[in-house]
Each structure stands twice: as C-alpha cells, then as structure tokens.
C-alpha cells in the first residue's frame, strides 16, 4: 500500500501534470464563482481537451477544476449571499453575517482552510476505509437514508429563534415548493397548474439565488449604503484569523470531514444535503448553539470541511463497483475507460497507484485552491464595501444570468425574481429562509426513501431493521436535547429575571 | 482617362453581376448554411453522455454543412420532453435542430404523458449518431440465473427504477410479452442507486446499456440474462435475445420496442423542415459520421458510434408508429401500476 501511495504521488510530479492542475484550478475557481455553473459543467467542457495527455495530467486537469469550483462557490455565498452551487448553500447562514460585521477576510480564510483540511482528512479517511467501504455501502439502504434526512430536519429548531411556529411554517412552505413538479414516485404532476415549465419543479439553485441574493439586493436597495453594517468602516479581522479559527476547531473539522466522506460514498444522498447535515451537526454539538445564524465561524468551517471531503467519498461508488456516484464521476469514468482502465473493484488491486494518484490530486488541488484563495481573500473581502448603486445592478445581473444559465430557460429568471420577493417578505416578517431551504432539500429525499422503504420492507420497517431503529432513537434524543437545554436554561434564568417577563 | 473610367465601370459591373450570381449558385443544398449558426438543442444535462455525443458531432456537422458554428444549447427537463417541446414550435428553416434519445420521446407520447406537446412521428429525422443494445441484468448473488427463472418465479420480479424512462416502459412490455409478474419500485435516484439496490438484493434486476454493465458483469456483481436487441451480443453469445424468446402476440410489441431502441441517439428537426436544409443536414451528418477523425475522437472518448442516415431513420419512424399502437394499453397499464 505504501508503494502505491508513493507511486501515486510520483505519477503526479511531472511538469505536465502540475501545469494541468494549475490550469484546472484557476479555471475551476472562475467557473465556481459564477452562480448556476458548477463542477459538472466545468469538467464536461474540459473533457474534450484532456485527451492525448499523460493519465495523471488528464485527471489533474479534470479533478483539479472540479475541486476548485467548490471553493469558488463558497466565495460568492460568503460575500454576497449568492450560493454558487447547491452544496455550498449552508455557508451563507453564517458566512454572510460575518461579512456584514466586517469579518469577510476571516470568513474566507476559515472557509478555504477548512476546505483544504476537509479535502486532506477526507482523502486519509478514504484511504484507510477502502476495505470497509463496499460492505458498508451494501449494508445501508433507503430506510437508513430516510433516517439521515429526518435527522437533517431537526435543524429547523435552530433557525426558529423567536417562534417555533414561524420556523415550522417556513419549513412547510419549503416542503410544498419541493412538491411542485412531477412526483418522483408515481410520475403524477403536482401543483403545476397545467404548466409544462413547472413539470420539472422549481430548480433548487434558482430558488436559492432568488431567496437569498435577489432578496438581499432588494433589501440593500431599500436601505442604501453597502452590505456591511453601518458602523463597520474597515475589516475587523484578517485572513490569518480565519486560518487560525479552522485549526482551533480541528475536532469540528475532523467530524465534518468524516460526515462529508460518507455522504459522498452513499449513493442516493445529494451533496446539497451534505452541507446542511454538516451545519446541523455543528449546531447540535456546539455549547452555544444560539450564536449560529448570526455569524458563528463554526457555521462556515463545518460545511466547507464536509464539502471538501465529499469529493473523495464521491469516488467510492466508482471504485468499489464501477458505478458512477454522480454526473461528475460519470465523466471521470469515461476518462478511465479512454485510458484503458476498467473502473471497478479491480482498480483497488491492479491500479491502486492510480487510485492514490486521485487522492493526491484531491489533496494537492485543494492546497492550490486554498493558496490562491488565501492570497486573493483580502482583495475579495473589499468587494462588499461597494456602494449599493454599483452593487445592486452588478449582483442582480450576475444572479439573473446565473438563473438563466442553470437550465437555459427564461422562466427561471422569473422564478428567481419571484423568490426574491418571497425572500424579502420572509426576512421582513422573521420567517426563516434557511428553514424553507431545509424543507425543500429534504422533502424529496424523505419522500423517495419513505416510499422505497415501505414498498420493500413493509409498514413496520423502522422496527424490523436494527440500524434504522438505532438511528431513529438517536434522532429522538438529539431532537429532545435542545428543548431540554432550553428548559434548563429558562429554569436557571427564571429566578434571575424575576417578574420582568 | 476615358479607358480607365470604362475599365472601372466594367469592373464594377462585373462585380455587381458576380455578387448577384453568388446567391443563385448558393442554392445548391450544401451552401444553405454558409456562414450561418445552427442551434442544436440537447434536452439533456450538459455533463451527460448525450451532450458529449452532440459536442463530438457539432464541429463536423459545421465542417460539412458550411455553417460557421453548430451551437449546442442544453434545455434539460422532463426526460428530454421539455427541450423537444421547444423544438416543436421552432421555425422550420433548418437553423434549429435537436439531438436526444428518440425512443424516450416516442414512449412518452405513446404513454399519454401530459408533458408532451409534440407528435414524434412528424419530426424530420436527420440521422442517428449511435445506438447501444440494452440488457436485462440481475444481481450477481441473486438466485435468478436466467430469464426462464424469472418466468418461473412465484412472486413478482422486483425492479428498482429511476422513474418513467425508456427502461421502465421496455421492461413493462417484456413482462407482458414473456409473461412474468413485475413490480417496479420507483423513487430511486440515479444509476448508482438502482445498481447498488440490485447488487445487495433489495431488487432483482434492471435494464441498462451493455457499455455500463460490462465492468459490473466482469466483477461478478451483475449477471446478464436477456439482450433487448435483434440478435445476441457477440461477447455474450449465451445470453438470449428477447426477440428469439417471444412468441405469438407479444412478438410485434417486442419488435416495435427493439426498433424504437435502435433509433436511440438521433438528430431531428421541426415538422415540415425546409427540404433543402433537410437534404443538406442529412448529407452533413452522414459525412460527419464517416469522417475518420470523428471516429478516432469518439473511440478516444469511449463513445460507441453506430450511425445511420436520415432517410433510414425516417422510414423506421413510420414502421414504429404503425406497429406501436398495440403497445399503448401495456404502457398505460405500467404507468397505472405505480400510481
């Protein structure tokens, strides 16, 4: 195994491979910053140019670009509340408040460092767990995925400060929005009102662009000034503070990375769930969960580490079975076949150095992205200080172009504008937009897996499948915990507050 | 001075005449596209296999049609139906065409899908880039070893499915023709999800392409039991083809499905497309398919090429339409079974 690790690195240490990785990373960062375009598009556009070069160079170009798009998406999320891709959505919950408070440099630094640490830890976890990945993938099924999605729902409580009822209303609206379109189980159109456009449902990235970015620009237009809070005149922290933050929270990074690897490994769990799940575990394990959503640096670190680690995990269905885990992996699979390598378990014996070369690419491309990112962060952090008169038209143009680019339909631009209005009203009346998103992401996952579980395992599947039952009990405990903590806090605070309430 | 003036006038006249003549000469089929941009709608994902085929063909279609560019526009959604609806209403001047899985469109139409706004038989078919035989596989450790075992099952054959795609309908037709009970479990997301479900035994088997399944068969994770094609696969001569097993009424339905699947990755234009543009594009697509550079590029990218010309595909669509009316009740019953 050690030979394969060294062999994998040696494959990469050629001028061509290194140059290709650099090109891939720079290109990926640029694609990632544009909302609506993600890693899949970046890889698909590069693929025709990648043939005819060294194997390692080809993989370095494709995987390098894919990895760099992830951090590219984080940048716009943190600075402008524009999620570049669905998977980096959770970053805006705390990343954007940090920007408003004058900590954009710190947030970007923490984000880039956490993604790098996630990438490295993810690769290490993966290398160590190669022998057990296949059995675990075969062990977990739809009923366990259902439990994971239910666990994700528990985070609704976090964003429901002030009124749990308002939080639940927002989440329910999210679920209802997710129901628009063709039902994935029975192929019945729901809430489409005869519109063909709505048959595919509301595009998640488009809704996010509207709900967060467009709404924020509306707010900025009304308020005037800049994104930053009125009393913020200069950056209150540096990129280095962010780097230190990521290292200080190393345990959170480690947990989030492990989560990211497994979300990537398991087919049927989307990457957008990954960021939210990471955020949920950061909140639930924090001693001060009330800071989240208002600019807690952990809220940036956890999702970025998870998304960084996710990529390595995504390689696993390809390596363990020869089945691509997603579209980006399908592109890699094509690259393998063109190189004469048959993807599948035999790669773990006959092409192990190639497997490790990919792990090294993940590590090195992450390192390169982080280096470029850290160098650029102080300059990027100045952007939110722009005046509303420049910022609003600029960001809105990017948003609407991004909304159109997602699927190529002009109707999506209208959807982004409508969601902008919805987001603005929700923000004004204290309905959590984060809860709406969580409802939207998890509704389909719950619906699909509940249906499959009921059909395959029967009505009482929760009690007949031991792992499912254990996860179910875990959900009940973790859901009850914040309520219990609140109750204890209130009881402790009650004598101090006296009759003031 | 006089001579110079006359020479200049003659030159100008000659220029004007030649300028007027050029468009007339341009009426030859191949000049229709000179310097123009052809929009190629691909109603599938930009990262998917369909788009990669389109990207492979686009520069060569431009080369042989004389077009400045063949611009690919992805309009994904509804399993290819939405982008095809868009093509249906485009001007039939030959400047906008589409490329996607033709059987998906025909099956969506036959099953009475609410999304369909087009009539697939009225499109002008311009040529096929590729087609790949489908195969029915079961999990490697499944007790089912052959299609006969499936027919003998005392319970339904469980098929994990991503939804109402061509494999969903094809399997429903096969179950009807080969007389076995079928339970389609929808709700799975993607190939990895359905693939793992049959490997671990949550489901019995599924339909897929040979190209996708070969590494899995070699690993022992999946076992092929039926080829959905006119003949057996040369590398797997022991696996029977569906057509040789079906007898009686079912034969026509299976034949229709096999014909439909044969159309697979095809180019087509809006109804009543300009005949000159049609001739020019059919010619350009055929010549592109025969270009050794395109073939070498396709091989390098792992894209199987099995081209067929536009006239053949147009004739096939008529046969399919005539034969496939008998399929309608089976397709509708399959759709009703998951409601």
XYZ file of C-alpha atoms in Angstrom, chain A residues 201-458:
258
model
C -40.268 21.571 -10.380
C -38.553 24.667 -9.082
C -34.824 24.473 -9.728
C -33.057 24.472 -6.371
C -30.131 26.746 -7.339
C -32.533 29.218 -8.993
C -34.737 29.366 -5.887
C -31.633 29.926 -3.750
C -30.393 32.747 -5.980
C -33.780 34.449 -5.623
C -34.422 33.710 -1.983
C -31.050 34.928 -0.757
C -29.171 37.020 -3.307
C -32.058 38.828 -5.032
C -33.833 39.400 -1.702
C -30.644 40.773 -0.195
C -30.169 43.176 -3.086
C -33.787 44.340 -2.672
C -33.066 44.988 0.980
C -29.853 46.815 0.129
C -31.660 48.943 -2.455
C -34.239 49.971 0.136
C -31.634 50.574 2.850
C -28.876 52.162 0.715
C -25.200 52.194 1.750
C -23.333 48.906 1.451
C -23.706 45.265 2.561
C -21.590 45.989 5.613
C -23.254 47.126 8.824
C -23.316 50.922 9.173
C -20.723 51.034 11.923
C -18.241 48.870 10.021
C -15.689 51.078 8.309
C -12.862 48.591 7.802
C -12.153 44.863 8.048
C -12.142 43.860 11.701
C -10.095 40.697 11.244
C -7.609 39.189 8.828
C -7.371 36.086 6.661
C -4.875 34.696 9.159
C -7.512 34.870 11.918
C -9.702 32.641 9.753
C -6.872 30.170 9.172
C -6.304 30.016 12.937
C -10.053 29.535 13.509
C -10.059 26.466 11.292
C -7.156 24.939 13.194
C -8.681 25.882 16.561
C -11.821 23.965 15.627
C -9.885 20.921 14.395
C -12.250 18.467 16.056
C -15.237 20.007 14.276
C -13.273 19.834 11.004
C -12.482 16.163 11.598
C -16.123 15.265 12.349
C -17.414 17.255 9.410
C -14.879 15.662 7.082
C -15.891 12.172 8.128
C -19.518 13.091 7.515
C -18.569 14.503 4.112
C -16.770 11.325 3.072
C -19.761 9.155 3.914
C -22.292 11.414 2.298
C -20.157 11.210 -0.823
C -19.824 7.426 -0.561
C -23.532 6.671 -0.222
C -25.478 6.847 -3.453
C -28.864 8.499 -3.145
C -27.790 11.289 -0.807
C -27.278 14.551 -2.652
C -24.301 16.807 -1.954
C -26.653 19.682 -1.063
C -27.769 17.585 1.907
C -24.093 17.297 2.916
C -23.566 20.969 3.677
C -26.806 21.192 5.639
C -26.068 17.997 7.575
C -22.622 19.375 8.471
C -24.195 22.582 9.647
C -26.747 20.616 11.681
C -24.085 18.619 13.483
C -22.053 21.784 14.152
C -25.092 23.391 15.771
C -26.106 20.321 17.708
C -22.660 19.685 19.132
C -21.990 23.328 19.986
C -22.172 24.527 23.562
C -23.518 27.856 22.306
C -25.948 26.946 19.504
C -27.663 30.340 19.799
C -24.690 32.027 18.061
C -25.404 30.163 14.817
C -27.064 32.101 12.016
C -25.616 35.336 13.377
C -22.003 34.968 12.338
C -20.519 31.917 14.090
C -17.274 30.947 12.399
C -18.052 27.255 13.055
C -21.029 27.672 10.712
C -18.539 28.358 7.899
C -15.932 25.799 8.883
C -18.230 22.772 9.187
C -19.958 22.921 5.766
C -16.731 23.731 3.939
C -14.884 20.818 5.538
C -17.767 18.494 4.639
C -17.982 19.657 1.046
C -14.176 19.447 0.746
C -14.173 15.853 1.994
C -17.221 14.928 -0.050
C -15.285 14.702 -3.320
C -13.073 11.843 -2.169
C -16.136 9.956 -0.965
C -17.825 10.504 -4.309
C -15.054 8.469 -5.957
C -16.009 5.393 -3.978
C -19.062 4.027 -5.840
C -16.908 4.310 -8.964
C -14.009 2.454 -7.349
C -15.972 -0.097 -5.360
C -18.466 -1.106 -8.050
C -17.627 0.723 -11.262
C -20.870 2.675 -10.926
C -20.547 6.442 -11.185
C -21.861 8.096 -7.999
C -22.947 11.199 -9.899
C -22.517 13.050 -13.171
C -19.047 14.340 -12.322
C -17.941 10.793 -11.570
C -19.537 9.596 -14.807
C -17.187 11.972 -16.604
C -14.216 10.529 -14.708
C -15.425 7.040 -15.570
C -15.298 7.978 -19.243
C -11.777 9.284 -18.737
C -10.781 5.948 -17.159
C -12.263 3.915 -19.985
C -10.467 6.021 -22.580
C -7.225 5.335 -20.706
C -7.884 1.614 -20.923
C -8.592 1.297 -17.186
C -11.703 -0.684 -16.308
C -13.344 1.067 -13.354
C -14.433 -1.168 -10.514
C -13.074 -3.134 -7.559
C -10.143 -4.454 -9.606
C -8.783 -0.895 -9.597
C -8.145 -1.362 -5.896
C -5.811 -4.247 -6.694
C -4.432 -3.681 -10.185
C -4.475 0.132 -10.376
C -4.045 1.131 -6.753
C -1.419 3.728 -7.644
C -3.978 5.408 -9.909
C -6.439 5.443 -7.005
C -3.828 7.096 -4.817
C -2.894 9.492 -7.622
C -6.516 10.688 -7.467
C -6.326 11.047 -3.688
C -3.150 13.118 -4.150
C -4.873 15.248 -6.784
C -7.665 15.943 -4.292
C -5.115 16.942 -1.660
C -2.873 18.999 -3.956
C -5.698 20.683 -5.866
C -7.279 21.640 -2.545
C -3.922 23.015 -1.359
C -3.504 25.008 -4.567
C -7.053 26.347 -4.365
C -6.514 27.360 -0.755
C -3.209 29.091 -1.532
C -4.763 31.078 -4.373
C -7.854 31.673 -2.239
C -5.926 32.948 0.772
C -3.868 35.262 -1.428
C -6.991 36.646 -3.104
C -9.171 36.881 0.030
C -8.034 40.321 1.269
C -8.920 41.778 -2.155
C -12.174 39.846 -2.447
C -13.172 40.981 1.054
C -13.199 44.616 -0.137
C -15.958 43.946 -2.660
C -18.901 44.048 -0.197
C -17.907 47.615 0.760
C -19.092 48.776 -2.676
C -21.941 51.272 -2.706
C -25.468 49.973 -3.279
C -25.737 51.944 -6.538
C -22.960 49.825 -8.033
C -23.526 46.637 -6.081
C -27.247 46.121 -6.711
C -27.199 46.206 -10.541
C -23.942 44.237 -10.630
C -25.041 41.405 -8.354
C -28.566 41.297 -9.809
C -27.181 40.936 -13.337
C -24.938 38.065 -12.256
C -27.881 36.465 -10.404
C -30.255 36.589 -13.357
C -27.625 35.388 -15.820
C -26.868 32.565 -13.376
C -30.572 31.711 -13.072
C -30.843 31.512 -16.858
C -27.607 29.518 -17.203
C -28.831 26.804 -14.818
C -31.185 25.210 -17.360
C -31.396 27.642 -20.266
C -34.995 28.743 -19.626
C -36.029 32.391 -19.394
C -38.794 31.301 -16.988
C -36.079 30.560 -14.425
C -35.212 34.259 -14.374
C -38.859 34.971 -13.476
C -38.684 32.273 -10.780
C -35.544 33.896 -9.317
C -37.333 37.267 -9.234
C -40.442 35.771 -7.557
C -38.304 34.017 -4.969
C -36.534 37.328 -4.436
C -39.882 38.805 -3.427
C -40.677 35.820 -1.209
C -37.257 36.065 0.442
C -37.656 39.789 1.061
C -41.066 39.330 2.719
C -39.864 36.383 4.786
C -36.864 38.339 6.043
C -39.040 41.328 6.903
C -41.517 39.278 8.938
C -38.934 36.986 10.568
C -39.743 33.756 8.759
C -36.525 31.775 8.427
C -35.407 31.375 4.826
C -32.927 28.724 5.970
C -35.839 26.586 7.162
C -37.575 26.939 3.818
C -34.409 25.666 2.127
C -34.063 22.761 4.533
C -37.670 21.752 3.885
C -37.059 21.966 0.154
C -33.863 19.889 0.154
C -35.026 17.182 2.486
C -38.626 16.771 1.289
C -37.751 14.861 -1.841
C -35.159 12.713 -0.093
C -37.707 11.800 2.576
C -40.442 11.120 0.035
C -38.299 8.890 -2.177
C -36.793 6.859 0.636
C -40.017 6.536 2.626
C -41.755 5.142 -0.451
C -38.955 2.678 -1.259
C -38.686 1.565 2.395
C -42.440 0.956 2.693
C -42.557 -0.959 -0.609
C -39.507 -3.121 0.032
C -39.502 -3.664 3.793
C -43.159 -3.261 4.790
